Coordinates of C-alpha atoms in Angstrom, one line a residue:
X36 CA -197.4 12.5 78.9
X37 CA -195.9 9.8 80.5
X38 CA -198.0 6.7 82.5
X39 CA -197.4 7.9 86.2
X40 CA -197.8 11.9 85.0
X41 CA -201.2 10.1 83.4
X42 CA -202.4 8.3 86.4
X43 CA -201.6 11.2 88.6
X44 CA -203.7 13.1 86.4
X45 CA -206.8 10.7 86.2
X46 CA -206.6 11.1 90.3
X47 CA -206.7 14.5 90.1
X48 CA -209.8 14.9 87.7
X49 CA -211.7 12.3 89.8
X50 CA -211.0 14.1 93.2
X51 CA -212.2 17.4 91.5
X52 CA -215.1 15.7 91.0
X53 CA -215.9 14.7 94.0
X54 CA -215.2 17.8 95.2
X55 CA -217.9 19.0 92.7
X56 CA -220.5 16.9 94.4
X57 CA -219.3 17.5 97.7
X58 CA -219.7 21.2 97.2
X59 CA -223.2 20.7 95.4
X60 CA -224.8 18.7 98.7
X61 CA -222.4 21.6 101.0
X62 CA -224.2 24.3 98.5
X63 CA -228.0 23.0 98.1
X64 CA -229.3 25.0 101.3
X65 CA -228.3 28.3 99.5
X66 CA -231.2 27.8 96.9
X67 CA -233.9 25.6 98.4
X68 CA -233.5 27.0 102.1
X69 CA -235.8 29.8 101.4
X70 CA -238.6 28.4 99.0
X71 CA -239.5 25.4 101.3
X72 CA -239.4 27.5 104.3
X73 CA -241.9 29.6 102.7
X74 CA -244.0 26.9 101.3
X75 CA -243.4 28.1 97.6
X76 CA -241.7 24.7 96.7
X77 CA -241.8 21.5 98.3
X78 CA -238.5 19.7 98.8
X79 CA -238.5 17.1 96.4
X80 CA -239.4 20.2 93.6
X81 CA -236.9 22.4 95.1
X82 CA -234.2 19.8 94.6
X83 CA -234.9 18.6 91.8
X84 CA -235.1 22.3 90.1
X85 CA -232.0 23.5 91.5
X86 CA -230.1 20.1 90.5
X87 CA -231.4 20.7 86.5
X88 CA -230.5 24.5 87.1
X89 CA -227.4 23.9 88.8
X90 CA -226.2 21.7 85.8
X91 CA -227.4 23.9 83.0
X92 CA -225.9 27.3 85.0
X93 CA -222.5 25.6 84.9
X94 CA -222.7 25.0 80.9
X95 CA -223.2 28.4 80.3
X96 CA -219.5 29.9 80.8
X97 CA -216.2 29.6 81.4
X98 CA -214.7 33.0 81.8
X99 CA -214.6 32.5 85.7
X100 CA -212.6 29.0 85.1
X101 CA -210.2 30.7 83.7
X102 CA -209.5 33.0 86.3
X103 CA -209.8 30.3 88.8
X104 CA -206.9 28.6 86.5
X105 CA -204.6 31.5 85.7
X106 CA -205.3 34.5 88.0
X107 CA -204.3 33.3 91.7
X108 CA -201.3 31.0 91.0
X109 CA -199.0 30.5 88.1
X110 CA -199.6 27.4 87.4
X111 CA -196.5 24.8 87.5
X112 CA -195.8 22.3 85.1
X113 CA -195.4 18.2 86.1
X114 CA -196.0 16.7 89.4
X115 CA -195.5 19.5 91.4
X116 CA -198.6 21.3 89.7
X117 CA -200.4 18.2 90.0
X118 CA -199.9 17.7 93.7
X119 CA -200.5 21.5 93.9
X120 CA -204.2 21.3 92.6
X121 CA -204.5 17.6 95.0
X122 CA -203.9 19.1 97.5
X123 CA -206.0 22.1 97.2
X124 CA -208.5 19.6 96.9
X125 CA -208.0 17.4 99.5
X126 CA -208.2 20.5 102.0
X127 CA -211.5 22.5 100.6
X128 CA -213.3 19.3 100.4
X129 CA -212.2 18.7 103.7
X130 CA -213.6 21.6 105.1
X131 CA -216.4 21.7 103.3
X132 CA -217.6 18.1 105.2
X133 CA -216.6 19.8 108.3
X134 CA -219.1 22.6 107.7
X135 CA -221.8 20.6 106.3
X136 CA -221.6 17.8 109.3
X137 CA -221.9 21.1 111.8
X138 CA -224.7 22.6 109.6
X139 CA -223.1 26.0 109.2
X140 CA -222.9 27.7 105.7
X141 CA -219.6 28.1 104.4
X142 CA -218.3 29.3 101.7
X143 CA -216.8 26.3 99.0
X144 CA -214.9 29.2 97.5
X145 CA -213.1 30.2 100.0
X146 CA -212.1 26.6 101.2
X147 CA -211.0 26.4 97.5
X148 CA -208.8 29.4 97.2
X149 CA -207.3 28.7 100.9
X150 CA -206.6 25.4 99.9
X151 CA -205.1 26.7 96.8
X152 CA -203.0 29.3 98.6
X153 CA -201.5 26.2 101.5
X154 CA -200.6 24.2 98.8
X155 CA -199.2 26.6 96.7
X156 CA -196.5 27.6 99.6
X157 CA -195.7 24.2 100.0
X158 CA -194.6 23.3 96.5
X159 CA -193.4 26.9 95.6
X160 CA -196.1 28.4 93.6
X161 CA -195.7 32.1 92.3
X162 CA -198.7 34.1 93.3
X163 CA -199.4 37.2 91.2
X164 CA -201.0 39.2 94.2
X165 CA -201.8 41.9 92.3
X166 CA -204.2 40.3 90.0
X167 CA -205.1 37.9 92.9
X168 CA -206.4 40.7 95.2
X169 CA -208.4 42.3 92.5
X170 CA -210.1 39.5 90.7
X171 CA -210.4 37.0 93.7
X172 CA -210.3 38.2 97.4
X173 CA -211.9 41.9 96.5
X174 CA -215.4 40.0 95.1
X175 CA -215.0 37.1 97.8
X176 CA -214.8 40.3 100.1
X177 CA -217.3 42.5 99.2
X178 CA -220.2 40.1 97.9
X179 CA -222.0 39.6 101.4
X180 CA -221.7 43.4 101.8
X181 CA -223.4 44.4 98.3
X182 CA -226.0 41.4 98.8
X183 CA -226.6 42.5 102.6
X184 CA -227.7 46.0 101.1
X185 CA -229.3 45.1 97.8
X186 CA -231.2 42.8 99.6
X187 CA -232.3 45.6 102.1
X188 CA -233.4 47.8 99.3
X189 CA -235.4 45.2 97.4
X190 CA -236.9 44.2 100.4
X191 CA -237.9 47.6 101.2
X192 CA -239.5 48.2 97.7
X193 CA -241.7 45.1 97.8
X194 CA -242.7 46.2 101.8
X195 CA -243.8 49.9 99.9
X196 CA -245.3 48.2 97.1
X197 CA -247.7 46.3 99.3
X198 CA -248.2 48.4 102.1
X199 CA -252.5 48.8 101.3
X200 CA -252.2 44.7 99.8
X201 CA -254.1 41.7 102.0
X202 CA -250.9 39.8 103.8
X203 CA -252.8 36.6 102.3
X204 CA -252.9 37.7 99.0
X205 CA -249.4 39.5 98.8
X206 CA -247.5 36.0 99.8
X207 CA -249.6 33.4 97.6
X208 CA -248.2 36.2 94.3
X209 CA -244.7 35.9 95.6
X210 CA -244.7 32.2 96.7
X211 CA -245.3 31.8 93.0
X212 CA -242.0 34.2 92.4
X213 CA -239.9 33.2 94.5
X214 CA -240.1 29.8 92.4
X215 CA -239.0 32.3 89.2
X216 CA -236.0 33.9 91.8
X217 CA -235.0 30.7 93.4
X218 CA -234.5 28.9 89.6
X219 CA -232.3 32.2 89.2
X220 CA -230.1 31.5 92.0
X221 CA -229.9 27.6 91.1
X222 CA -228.3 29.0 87.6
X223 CA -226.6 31.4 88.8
X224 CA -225.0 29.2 91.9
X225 CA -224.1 26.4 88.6
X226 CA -222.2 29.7 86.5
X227 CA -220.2 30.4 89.2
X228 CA -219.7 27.0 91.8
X229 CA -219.5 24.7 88.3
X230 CA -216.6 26.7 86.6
X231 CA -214.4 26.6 89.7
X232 CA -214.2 23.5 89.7
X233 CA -213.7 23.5 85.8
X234 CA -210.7 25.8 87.0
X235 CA -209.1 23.9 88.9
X236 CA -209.2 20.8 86.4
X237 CA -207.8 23.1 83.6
X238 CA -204.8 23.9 86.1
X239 CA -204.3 20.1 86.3
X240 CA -204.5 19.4 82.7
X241 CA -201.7 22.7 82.0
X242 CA -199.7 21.3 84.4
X243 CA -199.6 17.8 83.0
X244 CA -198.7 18.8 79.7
X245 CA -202.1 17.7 78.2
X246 CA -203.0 21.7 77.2
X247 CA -201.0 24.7 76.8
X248 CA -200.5 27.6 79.7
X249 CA -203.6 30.0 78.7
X250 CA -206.2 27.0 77.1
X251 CA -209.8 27.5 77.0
X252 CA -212.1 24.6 79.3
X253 CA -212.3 21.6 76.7
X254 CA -216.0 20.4 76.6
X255 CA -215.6 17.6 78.7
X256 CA -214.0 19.4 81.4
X257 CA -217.3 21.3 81.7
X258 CA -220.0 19.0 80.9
X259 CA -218.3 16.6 84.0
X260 CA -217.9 19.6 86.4
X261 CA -221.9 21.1 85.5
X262 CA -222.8 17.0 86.1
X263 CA -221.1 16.4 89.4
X264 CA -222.4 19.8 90.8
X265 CA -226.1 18.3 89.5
X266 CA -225.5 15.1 91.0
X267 CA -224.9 16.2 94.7
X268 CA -227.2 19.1 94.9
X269 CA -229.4 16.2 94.5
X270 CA -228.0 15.0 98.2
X271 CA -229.9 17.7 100.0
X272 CA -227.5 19.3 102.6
X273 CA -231.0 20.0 104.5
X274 CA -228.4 19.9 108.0
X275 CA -228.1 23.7 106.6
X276 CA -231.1 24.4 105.2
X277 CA -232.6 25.0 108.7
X278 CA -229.6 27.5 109.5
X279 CA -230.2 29.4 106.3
X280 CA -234.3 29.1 106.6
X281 CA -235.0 30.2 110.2
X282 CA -232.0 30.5 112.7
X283 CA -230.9 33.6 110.7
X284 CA -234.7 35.4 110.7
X285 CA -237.9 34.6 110.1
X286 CA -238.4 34.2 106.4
X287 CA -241.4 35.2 104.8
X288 CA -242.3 35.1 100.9
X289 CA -241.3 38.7 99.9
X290 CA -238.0 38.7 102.0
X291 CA -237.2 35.3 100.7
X292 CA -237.8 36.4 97.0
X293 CA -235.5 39.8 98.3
X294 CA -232.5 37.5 99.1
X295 CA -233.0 35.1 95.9
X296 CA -233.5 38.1 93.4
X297 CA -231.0 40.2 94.9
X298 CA -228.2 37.0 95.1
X299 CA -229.0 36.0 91.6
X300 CA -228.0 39.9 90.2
X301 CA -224.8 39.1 92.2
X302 CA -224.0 35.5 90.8
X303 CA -225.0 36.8 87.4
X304 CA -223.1 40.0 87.4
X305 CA -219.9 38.4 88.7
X306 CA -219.4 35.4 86.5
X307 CA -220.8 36.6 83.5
X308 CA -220.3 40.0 83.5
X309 CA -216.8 40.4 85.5
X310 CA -215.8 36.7 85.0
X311 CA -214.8 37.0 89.2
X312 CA -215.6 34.3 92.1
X313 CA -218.4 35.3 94.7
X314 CA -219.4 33.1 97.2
X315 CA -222.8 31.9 96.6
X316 CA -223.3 30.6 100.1
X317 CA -221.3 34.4 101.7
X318 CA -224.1 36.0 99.1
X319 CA -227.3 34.5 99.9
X320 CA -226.4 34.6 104.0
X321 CA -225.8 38.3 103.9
X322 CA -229.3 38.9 101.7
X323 CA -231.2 36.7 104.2
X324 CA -229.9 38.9 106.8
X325 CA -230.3 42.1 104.7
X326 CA -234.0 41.3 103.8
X327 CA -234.9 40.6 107.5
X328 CA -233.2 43.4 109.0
X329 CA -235.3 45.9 107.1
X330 CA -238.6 45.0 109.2
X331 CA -236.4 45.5 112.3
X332 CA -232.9 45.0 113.5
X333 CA -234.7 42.6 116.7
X334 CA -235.6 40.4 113.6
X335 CA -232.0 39.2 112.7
X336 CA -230.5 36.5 115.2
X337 CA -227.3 38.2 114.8
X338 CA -225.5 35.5 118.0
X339 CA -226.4 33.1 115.2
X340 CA -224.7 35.5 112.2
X341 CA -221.4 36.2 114.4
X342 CA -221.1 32.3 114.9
X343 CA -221.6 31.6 111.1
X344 CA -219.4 34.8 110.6
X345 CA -216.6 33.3 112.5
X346 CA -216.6 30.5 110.3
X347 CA -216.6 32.5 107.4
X348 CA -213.0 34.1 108.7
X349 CA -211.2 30.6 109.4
X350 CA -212.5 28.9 106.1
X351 CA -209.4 30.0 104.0
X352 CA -206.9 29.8 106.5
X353 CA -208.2 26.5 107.6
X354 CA -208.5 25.3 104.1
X355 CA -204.9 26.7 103.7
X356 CA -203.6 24.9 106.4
X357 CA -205.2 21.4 105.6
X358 CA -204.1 22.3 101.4
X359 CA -200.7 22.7 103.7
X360 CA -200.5 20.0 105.0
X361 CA -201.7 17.5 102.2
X362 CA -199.1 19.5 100.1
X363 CA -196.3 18.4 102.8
X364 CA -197.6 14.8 102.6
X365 CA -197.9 14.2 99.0
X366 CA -195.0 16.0 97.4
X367 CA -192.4 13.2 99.0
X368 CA -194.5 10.7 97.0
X369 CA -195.2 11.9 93.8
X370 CA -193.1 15.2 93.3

């Protein structure tokens, strides 16, 4: 590898990073909203448990890395595939401080696949559609819509299960699990929101030459990615924790542990069990809704859901067109 492949390299790996903790501040409403709304956690507890669990979720794979890496672009080799993944960066990061500054949950995997698809035009990426519908934008798709439901079920259970229990009683047993489901979602936000970012790193380091087209995530790779999740979740992101908490519906202790149980089955199921991307922020949204909307459709502020909704549908093309657009820029300089 050559000095300025090197330093390009170095650039990229630090701006993944960030990227990383950017997306762990963005991302640290989706497990804390809840349990401090409720009362089962305080805020300090809350963010400190989801920054350990965050951290120790994103050590515990890396099959979804490597889909990240190999199974939406082919990746290119030199600086072109290094300003690819730059790029792809530059505008998913971007929009993820967009969102975060306007307190609206969007989804860091979206703005991260958009960004990957702008970019890619620009430098003249192959994309294996196929393979790119079925493992990344079917899941990204269909996640809200299977935690939505799920979340609807579960929350209908617990509602028969306690239907002769004291209110009182029922919420002090499942303020102390929702502290068991909302450690489950921390994990399970790490396996997936840590191993994308180890994804796009590995597509750097193929591209510069410094590991073979189809390598596994060296250690490093994930231990850096797990950290810099850790490290922002640590930063809060309570400008969305209200959104998620209370704008959406009224959450109480057995809908909030609904929405965390039912969102940890789907993180679980699609990283470790289908190695696929979900959106952890798209998940936990839906099963807010989902759990709420079983007491009565009145109880879901659904003018507050279309508006977070319409976000949703311009994250990847806005990502694209930023990834775009930072493609355009860079590739003069260092392609």
């Amino acid at each position: 590898m050559d000095p300025a492949t090197g330093t390009v390299l170095a650039v990229v790996v630090a701006v993944a990073l960030a990227f990383a903790v950017v997306n762990g501040a963005h991302d640290a409403s989706d497990v804390v909203a809840t349990p401090v709304v409720t009362g089962a956690l305080t805020p300090l507890a809350a963010l400190v448990i989801a920054a350990v669990l965050n951290g120790l979720g994103g050590l515990l794979g890396s099959r979804l890395a490597e889909t990240v890496a190999y199974g939406v672009l082919t990746p290119l080799e030199g600086q072109r595939g290094l300003v690819l993944v730059l790029a792809a960066l530059l505008g998913a990061t971007a929009w993820n401080a967009l969102t975060w500054w306007r307190g609206v949950p969007s989804s860091s995997t979206h703005a991260l696949v958009g960004g990957l698809a702008g970019a890619g035009a620009v430098v003249g990426a192959s994309v294996d559609w196929p393979r790119a519908v079925l493992q990344v934008l079917l899941p990204l798709l269909v996640s809200p819509l299977l935690g939505f439901v799920a979340a609807g079920l579960v929350a209908l259970g617990i509602a028969w299960l306690l239907r002769h229990a004291a209110p009182g009683r029922a919420h002090r047993i499942f303020r102390y699990a929702q502290v068991v489901s909302s450690s489950g979602v921390a994990v399970g936000h790490g396996l997936q929101d840590a191993q994308k970012t180890m994804g796009v790193v590995l597509l750097a380091l193929v591209a510069a030459g410094a590991l073979p087209h189809g390598a596994e995530v060296p250690w490093w790779v994930a231990a850096s990615a797990a950290g810099a999740l850790a490290l922002g979740t640590l930063a809060g992101g309570w400008r969305i924790v209200r959104t998620l908490g209370d704008r959406i519906t009224a959450v109480d202790p057995p809908a909030g542990f609904a929405a965390e149980a039912t969102t940890t089955g789907v993180l679980a199921l699609s990283a470790a069990g289908l190695g696929v991307p979900v959106s952890t922020t798209h998940t936990v949204t839906a099963a807010i809704a989902g759990a709420g909307a079983v007491r009565r459709t009145s109880a879901v502020r659904w003018r507050v859901l279309r508006r977070i909704a319409g976000f949703w549908v311009v994250t990847a093309p806005a990502s694209a067109a930023a990834g775009a657009l930072a493609a355009a820029v860079l590739l003069p300089l260092l392609g």
